Structures are given as structure tokens and as C-alpha cells.
XYZ file of C-alpha atoms in Angstrom:
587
model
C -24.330 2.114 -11.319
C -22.847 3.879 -14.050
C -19.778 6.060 -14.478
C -18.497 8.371 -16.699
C -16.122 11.659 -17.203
C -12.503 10.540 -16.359
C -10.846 10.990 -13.180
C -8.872 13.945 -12.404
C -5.561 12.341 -12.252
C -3.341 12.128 -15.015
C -2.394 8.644 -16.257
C 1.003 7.982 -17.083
C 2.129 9.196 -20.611
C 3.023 6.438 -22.149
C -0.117 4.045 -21.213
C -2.790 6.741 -20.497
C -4.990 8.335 -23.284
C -2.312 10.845 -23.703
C -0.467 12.467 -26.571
C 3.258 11.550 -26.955
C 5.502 13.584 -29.357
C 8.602 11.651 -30.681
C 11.090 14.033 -31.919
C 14.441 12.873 -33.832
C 16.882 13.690 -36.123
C 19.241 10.939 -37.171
C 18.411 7.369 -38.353
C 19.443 6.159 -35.480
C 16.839 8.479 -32.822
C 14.011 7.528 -35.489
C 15.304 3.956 -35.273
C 14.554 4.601 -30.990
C 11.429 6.745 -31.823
C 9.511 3.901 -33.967
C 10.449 1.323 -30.466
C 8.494 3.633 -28.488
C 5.713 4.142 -31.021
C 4.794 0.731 -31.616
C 4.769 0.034 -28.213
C 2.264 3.271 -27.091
C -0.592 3.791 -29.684
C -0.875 7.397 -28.791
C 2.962 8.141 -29.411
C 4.016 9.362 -33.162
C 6.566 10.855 -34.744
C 6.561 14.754 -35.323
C 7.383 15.725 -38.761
C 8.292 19.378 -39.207
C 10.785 21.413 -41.663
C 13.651 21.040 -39.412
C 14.121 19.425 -35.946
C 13.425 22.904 -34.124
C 10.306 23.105 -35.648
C 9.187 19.667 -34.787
C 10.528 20.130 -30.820
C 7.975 23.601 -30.902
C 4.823 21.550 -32.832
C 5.771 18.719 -30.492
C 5.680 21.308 -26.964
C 2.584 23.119 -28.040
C 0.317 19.510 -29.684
C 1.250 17.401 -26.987
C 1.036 15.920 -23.459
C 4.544 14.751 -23.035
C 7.647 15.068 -25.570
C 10.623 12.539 -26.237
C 13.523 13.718 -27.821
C 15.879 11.671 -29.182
C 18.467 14.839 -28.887
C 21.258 16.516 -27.195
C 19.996 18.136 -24.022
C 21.520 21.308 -24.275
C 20.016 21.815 -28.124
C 16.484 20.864 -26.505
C 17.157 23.292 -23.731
C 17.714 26.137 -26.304
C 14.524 25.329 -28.349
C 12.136 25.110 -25.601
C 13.568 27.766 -22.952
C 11.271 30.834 -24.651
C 8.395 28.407 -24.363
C 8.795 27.439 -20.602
C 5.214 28.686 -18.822
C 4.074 26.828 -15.716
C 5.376 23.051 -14.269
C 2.019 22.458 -13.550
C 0.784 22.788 -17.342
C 3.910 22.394 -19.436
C 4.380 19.079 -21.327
C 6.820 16.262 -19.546
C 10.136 16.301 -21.452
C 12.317 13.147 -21.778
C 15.009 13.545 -23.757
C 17.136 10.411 -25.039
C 20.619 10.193 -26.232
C 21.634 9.012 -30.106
C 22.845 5.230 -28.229
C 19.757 4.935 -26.499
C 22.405 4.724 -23.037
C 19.855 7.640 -20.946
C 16.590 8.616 -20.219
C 17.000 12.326 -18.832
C 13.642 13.167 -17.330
C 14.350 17.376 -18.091
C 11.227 18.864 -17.747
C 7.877 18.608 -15.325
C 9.341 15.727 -13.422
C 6.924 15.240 -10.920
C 3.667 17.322 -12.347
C 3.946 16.320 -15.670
C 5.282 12.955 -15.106
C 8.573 13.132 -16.945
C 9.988 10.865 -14.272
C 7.593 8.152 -14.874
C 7.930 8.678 -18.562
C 11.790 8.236 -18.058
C 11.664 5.116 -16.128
C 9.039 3.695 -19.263
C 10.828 4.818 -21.793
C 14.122 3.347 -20.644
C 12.550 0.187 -20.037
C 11.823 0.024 -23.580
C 15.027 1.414 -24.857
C 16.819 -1.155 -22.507
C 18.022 2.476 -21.386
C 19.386 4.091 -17.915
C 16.646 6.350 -16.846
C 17.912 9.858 -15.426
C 16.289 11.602 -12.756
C 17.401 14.634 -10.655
C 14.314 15.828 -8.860
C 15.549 15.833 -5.181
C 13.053 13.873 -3.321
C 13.909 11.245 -5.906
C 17.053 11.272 -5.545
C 17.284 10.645 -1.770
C 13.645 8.154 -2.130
C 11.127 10.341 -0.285
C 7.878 10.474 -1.741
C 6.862 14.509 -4.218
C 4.309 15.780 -2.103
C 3.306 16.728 -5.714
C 2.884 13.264 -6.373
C 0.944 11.439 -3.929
C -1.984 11.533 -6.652
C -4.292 14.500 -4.822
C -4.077 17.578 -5.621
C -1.933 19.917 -3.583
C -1.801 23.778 -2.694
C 1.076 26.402 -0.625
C 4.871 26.024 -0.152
C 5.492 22.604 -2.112
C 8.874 23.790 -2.639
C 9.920 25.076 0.579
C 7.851 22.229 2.646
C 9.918 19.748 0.123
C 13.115 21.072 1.287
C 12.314 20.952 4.686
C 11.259 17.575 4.548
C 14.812 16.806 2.298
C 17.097 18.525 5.015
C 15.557 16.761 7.773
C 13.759 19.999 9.407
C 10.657 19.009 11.981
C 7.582 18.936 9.450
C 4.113 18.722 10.927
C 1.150 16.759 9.542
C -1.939 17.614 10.562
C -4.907 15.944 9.103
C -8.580 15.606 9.752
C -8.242 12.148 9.691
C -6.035 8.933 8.726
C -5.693 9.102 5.331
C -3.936 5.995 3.286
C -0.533 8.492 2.576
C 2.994 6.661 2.286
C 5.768 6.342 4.034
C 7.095 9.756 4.837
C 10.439 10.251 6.962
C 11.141 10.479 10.845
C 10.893 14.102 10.364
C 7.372 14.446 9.654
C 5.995 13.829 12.603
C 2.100 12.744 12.068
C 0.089 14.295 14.675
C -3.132 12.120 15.832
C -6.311 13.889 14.094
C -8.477 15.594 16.312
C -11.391 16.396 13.933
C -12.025 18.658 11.169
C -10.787 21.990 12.750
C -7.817 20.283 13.810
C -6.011 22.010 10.335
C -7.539 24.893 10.489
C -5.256 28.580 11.568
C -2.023 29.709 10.698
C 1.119 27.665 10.904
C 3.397 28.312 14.268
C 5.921 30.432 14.312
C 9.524 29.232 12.116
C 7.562 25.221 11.843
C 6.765 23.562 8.683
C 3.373 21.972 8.159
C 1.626 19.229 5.930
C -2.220 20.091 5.845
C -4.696 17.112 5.097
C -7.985 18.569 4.723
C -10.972 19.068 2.377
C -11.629 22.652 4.119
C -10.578 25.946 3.038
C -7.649 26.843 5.300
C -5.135 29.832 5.143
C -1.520 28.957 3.171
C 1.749 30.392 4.170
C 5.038 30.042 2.922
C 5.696 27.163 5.066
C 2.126 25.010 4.530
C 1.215 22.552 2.470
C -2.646 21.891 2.028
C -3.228 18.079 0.435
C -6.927 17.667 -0.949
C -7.859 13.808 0.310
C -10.786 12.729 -2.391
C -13.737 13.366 0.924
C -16.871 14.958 -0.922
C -19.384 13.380 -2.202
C -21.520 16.254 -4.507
C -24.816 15.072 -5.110
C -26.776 16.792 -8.441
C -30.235 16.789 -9.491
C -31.687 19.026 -12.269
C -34.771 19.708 -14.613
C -33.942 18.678 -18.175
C -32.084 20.420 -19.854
C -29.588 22.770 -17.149
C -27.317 24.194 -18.432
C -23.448 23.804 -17.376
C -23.533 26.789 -15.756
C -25.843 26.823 -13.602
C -24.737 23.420 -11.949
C -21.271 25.020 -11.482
C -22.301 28.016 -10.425
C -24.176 26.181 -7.549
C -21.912 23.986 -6.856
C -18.955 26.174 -5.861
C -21.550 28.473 -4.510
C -22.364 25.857 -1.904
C -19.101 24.455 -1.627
C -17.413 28.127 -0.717
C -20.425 28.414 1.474
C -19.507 25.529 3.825
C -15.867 26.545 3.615
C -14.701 23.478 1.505
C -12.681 22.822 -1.153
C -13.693 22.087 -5.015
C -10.164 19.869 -5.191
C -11.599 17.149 -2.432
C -14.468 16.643 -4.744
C -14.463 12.050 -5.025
C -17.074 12.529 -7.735
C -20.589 14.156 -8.377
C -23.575 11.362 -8.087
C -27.076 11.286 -9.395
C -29.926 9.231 -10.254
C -29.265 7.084 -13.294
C -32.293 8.752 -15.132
C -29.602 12.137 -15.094
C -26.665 9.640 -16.864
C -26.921 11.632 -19.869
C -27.938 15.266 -19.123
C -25.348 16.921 -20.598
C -25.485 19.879 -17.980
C -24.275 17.540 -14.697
C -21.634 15.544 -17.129
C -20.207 18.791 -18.254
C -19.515 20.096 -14.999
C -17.862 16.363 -14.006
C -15.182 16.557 -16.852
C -14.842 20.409 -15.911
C -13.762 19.449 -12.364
C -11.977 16.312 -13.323
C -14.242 13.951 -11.411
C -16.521 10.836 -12.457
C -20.087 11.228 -12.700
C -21.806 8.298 -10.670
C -25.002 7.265 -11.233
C -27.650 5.347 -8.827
C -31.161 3.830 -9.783
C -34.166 5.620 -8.274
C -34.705 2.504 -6.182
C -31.220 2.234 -4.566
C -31.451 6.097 -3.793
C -34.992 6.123 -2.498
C -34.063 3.499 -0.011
C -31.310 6.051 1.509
C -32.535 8.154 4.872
C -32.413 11.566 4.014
C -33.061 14.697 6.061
C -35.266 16.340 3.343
C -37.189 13.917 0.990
C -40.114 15.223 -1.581
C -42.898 13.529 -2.940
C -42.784 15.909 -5.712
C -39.323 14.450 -6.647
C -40.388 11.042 -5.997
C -43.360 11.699 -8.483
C -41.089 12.372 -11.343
C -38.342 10.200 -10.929
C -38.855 7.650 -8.521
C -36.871 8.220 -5.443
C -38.042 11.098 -3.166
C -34.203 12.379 -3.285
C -31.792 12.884 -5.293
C -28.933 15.363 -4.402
C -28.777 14.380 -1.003
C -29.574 10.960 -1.570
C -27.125 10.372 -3.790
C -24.732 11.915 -1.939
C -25.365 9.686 0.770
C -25.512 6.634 -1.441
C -21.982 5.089 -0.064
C -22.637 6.525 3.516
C -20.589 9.421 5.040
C -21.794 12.532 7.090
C -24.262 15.364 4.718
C -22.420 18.518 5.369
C -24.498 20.821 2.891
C -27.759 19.970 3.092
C -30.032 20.255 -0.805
C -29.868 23.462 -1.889
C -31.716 24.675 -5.445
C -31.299 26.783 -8.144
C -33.834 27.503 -10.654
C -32.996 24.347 -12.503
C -30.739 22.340 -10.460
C -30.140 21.071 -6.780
C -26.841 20.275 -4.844
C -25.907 18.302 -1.742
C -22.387 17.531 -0.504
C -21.517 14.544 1.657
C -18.087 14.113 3.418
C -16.996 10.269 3.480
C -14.205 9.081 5.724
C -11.459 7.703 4.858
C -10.571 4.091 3.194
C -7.439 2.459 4.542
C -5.989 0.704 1.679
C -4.975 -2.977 2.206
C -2.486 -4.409 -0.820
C -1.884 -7.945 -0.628
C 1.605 -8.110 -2.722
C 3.276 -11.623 -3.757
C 6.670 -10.933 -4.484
C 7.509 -14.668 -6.654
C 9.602 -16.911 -6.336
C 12.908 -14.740 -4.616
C 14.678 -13.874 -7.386
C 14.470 -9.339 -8.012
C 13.979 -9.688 -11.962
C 10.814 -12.108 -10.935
C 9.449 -9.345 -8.845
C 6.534 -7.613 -10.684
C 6.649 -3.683 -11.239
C 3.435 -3.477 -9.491
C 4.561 -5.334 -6.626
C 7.326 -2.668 -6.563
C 5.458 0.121 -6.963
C 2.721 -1.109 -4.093
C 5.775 -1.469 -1.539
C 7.079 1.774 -2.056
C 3.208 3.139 -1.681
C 3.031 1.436 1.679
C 3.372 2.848 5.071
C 3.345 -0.265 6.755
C 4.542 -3.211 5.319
C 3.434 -6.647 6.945
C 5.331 -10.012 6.197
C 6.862 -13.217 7.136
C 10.566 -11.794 8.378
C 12.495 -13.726 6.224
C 10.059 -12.431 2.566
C 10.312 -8.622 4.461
C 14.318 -8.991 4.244
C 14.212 -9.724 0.761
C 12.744 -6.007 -0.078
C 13.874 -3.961 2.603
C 16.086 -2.154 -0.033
C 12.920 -1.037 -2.038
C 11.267 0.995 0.848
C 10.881 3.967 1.666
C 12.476 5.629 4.238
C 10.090 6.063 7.345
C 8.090 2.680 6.622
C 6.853 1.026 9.528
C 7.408 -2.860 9.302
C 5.682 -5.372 11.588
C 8.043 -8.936 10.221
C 6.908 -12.205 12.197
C 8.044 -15.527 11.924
C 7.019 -18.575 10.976
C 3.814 -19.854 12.154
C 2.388 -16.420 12.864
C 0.314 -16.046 10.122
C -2.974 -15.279 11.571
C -1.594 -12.697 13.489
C -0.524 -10.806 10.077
C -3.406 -11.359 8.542
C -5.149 -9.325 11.732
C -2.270 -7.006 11.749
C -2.713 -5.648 8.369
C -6.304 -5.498 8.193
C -6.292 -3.223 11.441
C -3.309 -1.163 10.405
C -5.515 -0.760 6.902
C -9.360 -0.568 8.821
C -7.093 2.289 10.928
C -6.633 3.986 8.019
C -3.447 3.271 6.535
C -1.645 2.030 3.229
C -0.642 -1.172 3.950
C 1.022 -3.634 2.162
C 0.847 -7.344 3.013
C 3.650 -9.553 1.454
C 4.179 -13.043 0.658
C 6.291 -15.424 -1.592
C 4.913 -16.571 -4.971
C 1.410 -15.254 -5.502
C 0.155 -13.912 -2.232
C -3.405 -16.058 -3.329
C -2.005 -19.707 -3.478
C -1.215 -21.078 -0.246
C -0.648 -18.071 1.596
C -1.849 -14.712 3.110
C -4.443 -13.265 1.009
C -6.825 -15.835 2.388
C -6.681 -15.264 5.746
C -6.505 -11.787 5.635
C -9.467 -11.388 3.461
C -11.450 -13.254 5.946
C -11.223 -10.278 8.485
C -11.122 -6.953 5.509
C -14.258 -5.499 5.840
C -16.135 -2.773 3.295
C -14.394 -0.264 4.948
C -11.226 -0.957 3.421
C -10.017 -0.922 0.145
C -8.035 -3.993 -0.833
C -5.533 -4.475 -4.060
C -4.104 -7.897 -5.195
C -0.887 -7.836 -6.615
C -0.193 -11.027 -8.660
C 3.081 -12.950 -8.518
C 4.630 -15.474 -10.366
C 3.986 -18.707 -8.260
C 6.622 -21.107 -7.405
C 4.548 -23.781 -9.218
C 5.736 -21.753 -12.664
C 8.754 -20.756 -11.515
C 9.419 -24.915 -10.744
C 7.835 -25.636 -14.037
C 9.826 -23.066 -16.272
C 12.617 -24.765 -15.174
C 11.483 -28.149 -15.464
C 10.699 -27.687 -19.363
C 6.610 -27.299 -19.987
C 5.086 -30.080 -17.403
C 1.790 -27.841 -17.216
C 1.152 -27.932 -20.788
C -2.458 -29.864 -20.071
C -4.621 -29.805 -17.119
C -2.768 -29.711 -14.139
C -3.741 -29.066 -10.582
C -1.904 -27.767 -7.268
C -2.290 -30.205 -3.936
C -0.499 -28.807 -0.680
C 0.640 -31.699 1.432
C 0.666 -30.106 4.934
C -2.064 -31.214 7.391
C -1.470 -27.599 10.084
C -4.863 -26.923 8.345
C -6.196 -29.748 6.166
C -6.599 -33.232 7.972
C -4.812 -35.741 6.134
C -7.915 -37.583 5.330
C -8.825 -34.992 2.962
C -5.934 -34.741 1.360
C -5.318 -38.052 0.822
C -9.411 -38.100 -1.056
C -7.991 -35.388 -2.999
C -4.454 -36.934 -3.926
C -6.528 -39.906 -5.312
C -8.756 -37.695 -7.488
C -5.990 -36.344 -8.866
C -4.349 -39.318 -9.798
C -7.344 -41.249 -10.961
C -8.163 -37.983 -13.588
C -4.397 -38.223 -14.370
C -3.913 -34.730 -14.006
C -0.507 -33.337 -13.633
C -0.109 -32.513 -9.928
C 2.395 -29.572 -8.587
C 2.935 -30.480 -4.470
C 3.523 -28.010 -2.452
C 4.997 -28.218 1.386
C 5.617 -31.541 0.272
C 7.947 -33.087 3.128
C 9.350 -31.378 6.764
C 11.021 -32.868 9.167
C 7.535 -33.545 11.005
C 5.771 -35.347 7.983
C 8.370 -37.565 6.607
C 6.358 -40.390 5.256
C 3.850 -38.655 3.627
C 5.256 -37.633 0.324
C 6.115 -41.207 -0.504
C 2.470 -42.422 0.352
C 1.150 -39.838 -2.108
C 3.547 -40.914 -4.446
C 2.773 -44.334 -3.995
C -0.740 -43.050 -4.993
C -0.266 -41.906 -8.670
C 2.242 -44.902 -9.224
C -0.984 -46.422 -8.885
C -2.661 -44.591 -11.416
C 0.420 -44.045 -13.717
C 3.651 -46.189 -15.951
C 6.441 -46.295 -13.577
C 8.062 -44.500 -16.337
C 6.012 -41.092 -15.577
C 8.128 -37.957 -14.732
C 9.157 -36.903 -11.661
C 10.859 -33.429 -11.079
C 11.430 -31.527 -8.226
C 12.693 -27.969 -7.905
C 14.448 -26.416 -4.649
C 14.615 -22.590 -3.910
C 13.471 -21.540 -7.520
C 15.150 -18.728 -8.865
C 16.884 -18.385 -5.998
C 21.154 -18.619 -5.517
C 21.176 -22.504 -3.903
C 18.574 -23.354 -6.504
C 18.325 -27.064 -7.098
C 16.639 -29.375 -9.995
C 15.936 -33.254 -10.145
C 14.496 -35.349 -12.602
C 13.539 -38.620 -12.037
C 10.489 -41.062 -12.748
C 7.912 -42.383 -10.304
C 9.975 -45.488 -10.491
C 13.528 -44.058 -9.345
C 12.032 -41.005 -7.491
C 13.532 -40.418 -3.692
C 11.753 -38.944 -1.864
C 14.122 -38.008 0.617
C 15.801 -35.310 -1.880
C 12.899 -33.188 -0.633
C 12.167 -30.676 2.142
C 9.845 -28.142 2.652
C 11.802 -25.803 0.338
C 11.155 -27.781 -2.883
C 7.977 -28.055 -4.883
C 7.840 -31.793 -6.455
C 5.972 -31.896 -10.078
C 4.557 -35.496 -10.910
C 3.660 -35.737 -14.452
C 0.378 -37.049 -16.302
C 0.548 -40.413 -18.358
C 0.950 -38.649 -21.121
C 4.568 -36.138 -19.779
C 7.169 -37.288 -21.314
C 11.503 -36.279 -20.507
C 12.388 -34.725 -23.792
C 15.892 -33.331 -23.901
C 15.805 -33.754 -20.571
C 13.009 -32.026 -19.745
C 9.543 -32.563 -18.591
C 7.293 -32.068 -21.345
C 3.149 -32.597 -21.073
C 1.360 -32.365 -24.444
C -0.957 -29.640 -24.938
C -3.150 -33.152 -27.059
C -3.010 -35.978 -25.808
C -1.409 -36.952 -29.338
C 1.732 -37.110 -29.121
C 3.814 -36.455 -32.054
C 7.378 -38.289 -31.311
């Protein structure tokens, strides 16, 4: 398959392929302005005759401005050239000691609040944002990454003061958390959304058809079509446009639900289809002829088959991922169209938040919890981030020993169409849920790792640099590995002499075993070989031991520590466990 033409959505300034305009006019705001652009290669500094001039080249060259002025003279220079939220630049504006971020202009549609948040981080700044639904931590309807139509403002207050909002959507679509308010009505279909709002209520449409807006609807576009192209050589632009909204309008559906057009792979580079992609914002998605020709299709022609190899293409390739054909082919003189509606994808992020401490928690593990509607955990890793979601998130906590049960929960809250987000300590991948949840996710759900820092680094950052060399992680709990097997696997390790990080190394239940696996590499090993183990890393009761497979107790340990038994060649430098990246060691 190949892709190409970028997605509709904009990136955010500072990492996307955007332009960033640095404006300043002391040392000091250049100073601030040459931080930023060495850290985003599409930032620079814009030179002008005076600092008015620059703001103006700046508004009118750019995607997003930073200022590194006083907000009121930045209000007076760009107030004459204010136009629309939805296509003015994003305007950050930073003070001369770097202390704020003020996110001034196109908050949420130009993606000044993200741009504050980035640009503070950088500036080791406060970032300053008023728009309301930030404030209070609901979700912009203007930013839920579709494109959106009708009453944002007034449905946006409705939703802020707590007035009854209806959502009514065609079907579960992976949306965030949204408050007790909005009350999600079950879909019924596709002409569920369709007629005017009741009288004095407040509605949130979800729905690829064209339905009537009042001043109290919101219509969000879910990515549901699927437009399938296939042309002559050479069509021009035009003409594939002109017959794509034409059959679009005729089915009654909307050009902003387009996912993507799709073709054969023979049409990658006819210039005609990939036009009309980057005109509409979408990829272009491309199939070979025998993938396609292996799709059913309602109207197949030899003649087509004859000349490229699959006897469809428009319909075919809409069809290519499944879904329902709701405009069958129909042809202009040069090109053909077919439209495909494709249900929707629950989304299924498996999230490790590290080791417990906040400042170890990844943005991305962050920004995934405050995406999720339902949020699945252990109850005791749920408590730790209960402050960073959003108000109307459904959490299903569990204790310990449940953890087939969450991995079934959040794979049915995600195959039922939700945004889900799975949590667990460290790196969700290393001894905990992604596994068994991935087991049960199916192709009908999208699923997003979020990396964390494991409590194997965490223990080792604070044991010195143990995992300099090869190294290799052994859990010690027999609830789903028979002893036998780990006790093959404990030898390997210590006969390669590979440093070995132990996880659930000792409960109340298996008391004996950590000191027959140590017993093990003292086999293998000097008695003089490093021993450290590290207790609740990162977190307030934190704990560290050194010792040496000679002096070692292994009663120090419970299920809460993670014990690090070096190589022959770790040696306690400073005292601290050091492994040498070369097996020379320079002393």
C-alpha cells in the first residue's frame, strides 16, 4: 500500500511541518527566541525595520507567531489584522523573564494552547491559558481532532454551565470523556441524527450525513467514508472533484467525514486523484490490482480488469478495509467514484505510567489518559492519576489478582467502541497488562502503546550504571511460570554471566526462592559480585541496598523491590554499581 497527501489535521506548531515566527525586541526575548529555534527547525526569527513590522510579516508568513512582547503592544499591532479563529495564525506571546506563556490568540483552532504548553516547556516557563473549557478540564469540541460545524460556542457554554447536552451519534465513536451533562444517547442507526433539535435542548451531532444546524447543534464529522477513485490518464483535478462532491451531496453526506480517497496503486501518481486528496486534506491510499480484484464488488468489469488488472477499482477500493458501499461507481467522462462507510474503531491505549513518581510519567502517557473515556487499571496505579482525568471518565479499578479480567474489560469497552486507556506501572509491556490484553484485541480495534520508564531503569539509575553490558530481566513468580522453568532460565543467565534485574523477587508465599536463585549465580560468579536492590523506586518510602553476593540478605526484600545482581565484570565504584560497557576495565 502506499500513501500520500497529508492528513487533514493540523500538527502541532512547534513539531509539525509548520511555520513558526519568533518575534523580539530586546537581547534578552532574542536570547528566548534562539531556545525555541534551535529546538523547532521550522521556527526563525523575523527580521523587519522595527518590531511592528516584524509582528505584521510574522501574522501574514506564518502558521503560528511567538512574541517575546508585552501583550497589550501585540494586541495593538495585530487587532486591524484579526479575520477568522479558524484561519488566523496561533499567537503565544512570552514575557522579557521568560516567567509566561500567554496562549492570546486561536487557542483551540489554531493551537495556541498547545503551542503555550511547548513553548513553556522549553522556556522552563508557566504556560497561560484562558479558553474556558480549559480552564475547568472539559475537552474543545473544536478540538477533538474532526472537524466540526453549528453552535460551537453556545453548545460549549452549555456544556461549561452544566445545561442537559444531548449526543446523538450514528454510532460509538472513540470520543473522550465528556461531563455528566452530556448525556450519550445509545445510537439507533444512521437517521438517528437526522431533524431539528427539540425545543430549548442542546445537542452534540455525530454523523457523516448532511443534517440541518441550529443555534443550539453541534455536527462532529467522525473520519467514516471511504472514496474510492479510478480515472483514464491524465483527469484533470476537476473533474475528480467535481464528481466527487457531486456524488457525495447526492447521497446526502458530508465531504468533512472523508478517512481518505483509495485507488489502485497503478493511479499512485496521477496527478488528477492526488490533487483532489491534498485539496480535501485526506491521504491518498493505494492498493495493488491483485489485493483489489480479490474484493466482492456489486459491479465488476472485464474492461477494467483488461487494463489494469483488477475488474474494480472505485468500488473496490473503497471496499478494500471492509465497511458498507453507500454510493455505488458512478463515472464521469474520465473518472469514476465510489464511497464506502466504515464503522467505527474503538481505540485501545495500553499506557505504563513508570515507576510512581509524576515527573517519571511520560507526556504521552498524560495526554492518552486525558483522551480516555474509560480508564482500566489495577486500583492502587488508577489512584495515582485520578487527578489527571477528565471529568466524566468512567473507571473500572480492580485489585490485585484480577488481571485477566482487565485485560477483557478493556478490550470490550474498546471492541464497543470506545477510547480506552489501559494502565499499568513501569512499561505496560514488561511483566504486565499489554500481554494479556493483546491476546483478546482483535482487527477491529485500534491499539496504541505508550512506553514507560520500567522499574528495572528506574532501580538501575539509582543504583549507578549496572546495565552498562548485556543484561537480561528474569521474573521470579511461579502464578504463571512453573518454577522449573525458571530455575532453567536463572541458570542460563548465570552461566552467560549476564547481569540479571529480578523482578517479584520474594512474597510472603515464596520465601525461599530468591536465595536459591541467588545461590545460583554465586555459582557462576566471585563472591565479591554486586548486589543491589531497590524498593518503591522513585517513590516517597524509596529504599536502596548494596551489598555483594557474599553479604547479600535476602530477607531485605519483598515483592516491592527489584534486586539487580551484577556480571563478573560490575564493579561498586563510589558506591555504586558500575558494569563496563568492555569487558576492559580501566581501574
Amino acid at each position: 500500500m502506499t500513501t500520500t497527501a497529508p492528513h487533514r489535521h493540523r500538527d502541532t506548531p512547534g513539531t509539525g511541518p509548520h511555520r513558526v515566527g519568533l518575534v523580539a525586541a530586546t537581547a534578552a526575548g532574542r536570547r528566548h527566541a534562539r531556545t525555541l529555534a534551535a529546538a523547532w527547525p521550522h521556527a526563525r526569527l523575523v527580521e523587519a525595520d522595527g518590531v511592528a513590522d516584524a509582528l505584521r510579516t510574522a501574522w501574514t508568513t506564518c502558521d503560528a507567531v511567538v512574541a517575546f512582547l508585552a501583550t497589550g503592544a501585540v494586541v495593538r499591532v495585530l487587532a486591524p489584522l484579526l479575520g477568522d479563529k479558524r484561519t488566523d495564525p496561533a499567537v503565544v506571546v512570552v514575557d522579557e523573564a521568560a516567567r509566561h506563556a500567554v496562549a492570546l490568540l486561536g487557542g483551540h483552532a489554531g493551537g495556541a494552547n498547545t503551542l503555550a504548553a511547548e513553548v513553556a516547556a522549553l522556556l522552563d516557563a508557566r504556560p497561560v491559558v484562558t479558553t474556558a473549557t480549559d480552564a475547568v478540564d472539559l475537552p474543545g469540541l473544536d478540538t477533538l481532532g474532526w472537524p466540526v460545524e453549528g453552535a460551537v460556542a453556545a453548545v460549549s457554554r452549555a456544556i461549561l454551565d452544566g445545561e442537559p447536552v444531548r449526543l446523538v451519534a450514528d454510532a460509538v465513536w472513540p470520543l473522550p470523556a465528556l461531563p455528566p451533562n452530556v448525556h450519550r444517547e445509545p445510537p439507533t442507526g444512521e437517521h438517528r441524527a437526522v431533524g431539528p433539535a427539540p425545543e430549548g435542548g442542546y445537542r452534540v451531532l455525530v454523523t457523516d450525513r448532511v443534517v440541518p444546524v441550529d443555534d443550539r447543534t453541534v455536527v462532529l464529522r467522525p473520519p467514516s467514508l471511504v472514496a474510492g477513485v479510478g480515472s483514464s490518464r491524465g483527469v484533470p483535478a476537476a473533474e475528480v472533484d467535481a464528481l466527487l462532491h457531486r456524488a457525495l451531496a447526492d447521497a446526502g453526506l458530508s465531504p468533512a467525514s472523508l478517512r481518505c480517497l483509495a485507488s489502485v496503486d497503478v493511479k499512485a501518481d496521477e496527478e488528477g486523484i492526488r490533487a483532489t486528496a491534498d485539496a480535501l486534506g485526506v491521504p491518498l491510499r493505494t492498493w495493488p490490482a491483485a489485493e483489489l480484484s480479490a474484493v466482492d464488488v456489486p459491479h465488476p468489469s472485464e474492461v477494467v480488469r483488461a487494463a489494469v488488472g483488477t475488474p474494480s477499482v472505485a468500488e473496490a477500493a473503497a471496499l478494500r478495509d471492509g465497511g458498507t458501499l453507500l454510493v455505488p461507481k458512478t463515472a464521469s467522462a474520465m473518472a469514476t467514484v465510489a464511497v464506502a462507510r466504515h464503522a467505527p474503531r474503538g481505540r485501545l491505549a495500553i499506557v505504563g505510567l513508570g515507576p510512581g513518581a509524576a515527573d517519571l510519567r511520560t507526556p504521552r502517557a498524560v495526554a492518552e489518559l486525558r483522551r480516555a473515556a474509560v480508564v482500566v487499571g489495577l486500583d492502587q496505579y488508577v489512584d495515582q492519576v485520578r487527578d489527571l482525568l477528565r471529568p466524566g471518565t468512567r473507571v473500572l479499578a480492580s485489585g490485585l489478582g484480577a488481571e485477566e479480567e482487565r485485560a477483557r474489560s478493556a478490550v470490550a469497552e474498546a471492541t464497543a467502541g470506545h477510547a480506552v486507556a489501559l494502565v499499568g506501572s513501569g512499561d505496560a509491556g514488561v511483566y504486565a497488562m499489554a500481554s494479556p490484553a493483546l491476546e483478546y484485541a482483535d482487527e477491529r480495534i485500534d491499539v496504541v502503546g505508550v512506553p514507560g520508564v520500567t522499574a528495572a531503569l528506574a532501580a538501575a539509575a539509582l543504583l549507578g550504571a549496572p546495565i552498562g553490558h548485556d543484561h537480561v530481566y528474569l521474573s521470579l513468580s511461579d502464578l504463571h511460570t512453573p518454577w522449573a522453568v525458571i530455575e532453567r532460565r536463572v541458570a542460563a543467565a548465570a552461566e552467560a554471566d549476564l547481569v540479571a534485574l529480578l523482578y517479584n523477587p520474594r512474597s510472603r508465599a515464596r520465601d525461599w526462592q530468591l536465595g536459591a536463585v541467588l545461590a545460583t549465580f554465586a555459582a557462576h560468579r566471585p563472591p565479591q559480585t554486586p548486589v543491589g536492590v531497590v524498593r518503591n523506586a522513585s517513590r516517597p518510602d524509596e529504599q536502596v541496598h548494596l551489598a555483594t553476593l557474599a553479604t547479600f540478605d535476602p530477607t531485605v526484600v519483598d515483592m516491592y523491590g527489584l534486586v539487580v545482581v551484577g556480571s563478573s565484570q560490575t564493579r561498586l565504584v563510589g558506591g555504586r554499581m558500575v558494569t563496563p560497557r568492555g569487558y576492559r576495565w580501566r581501574g
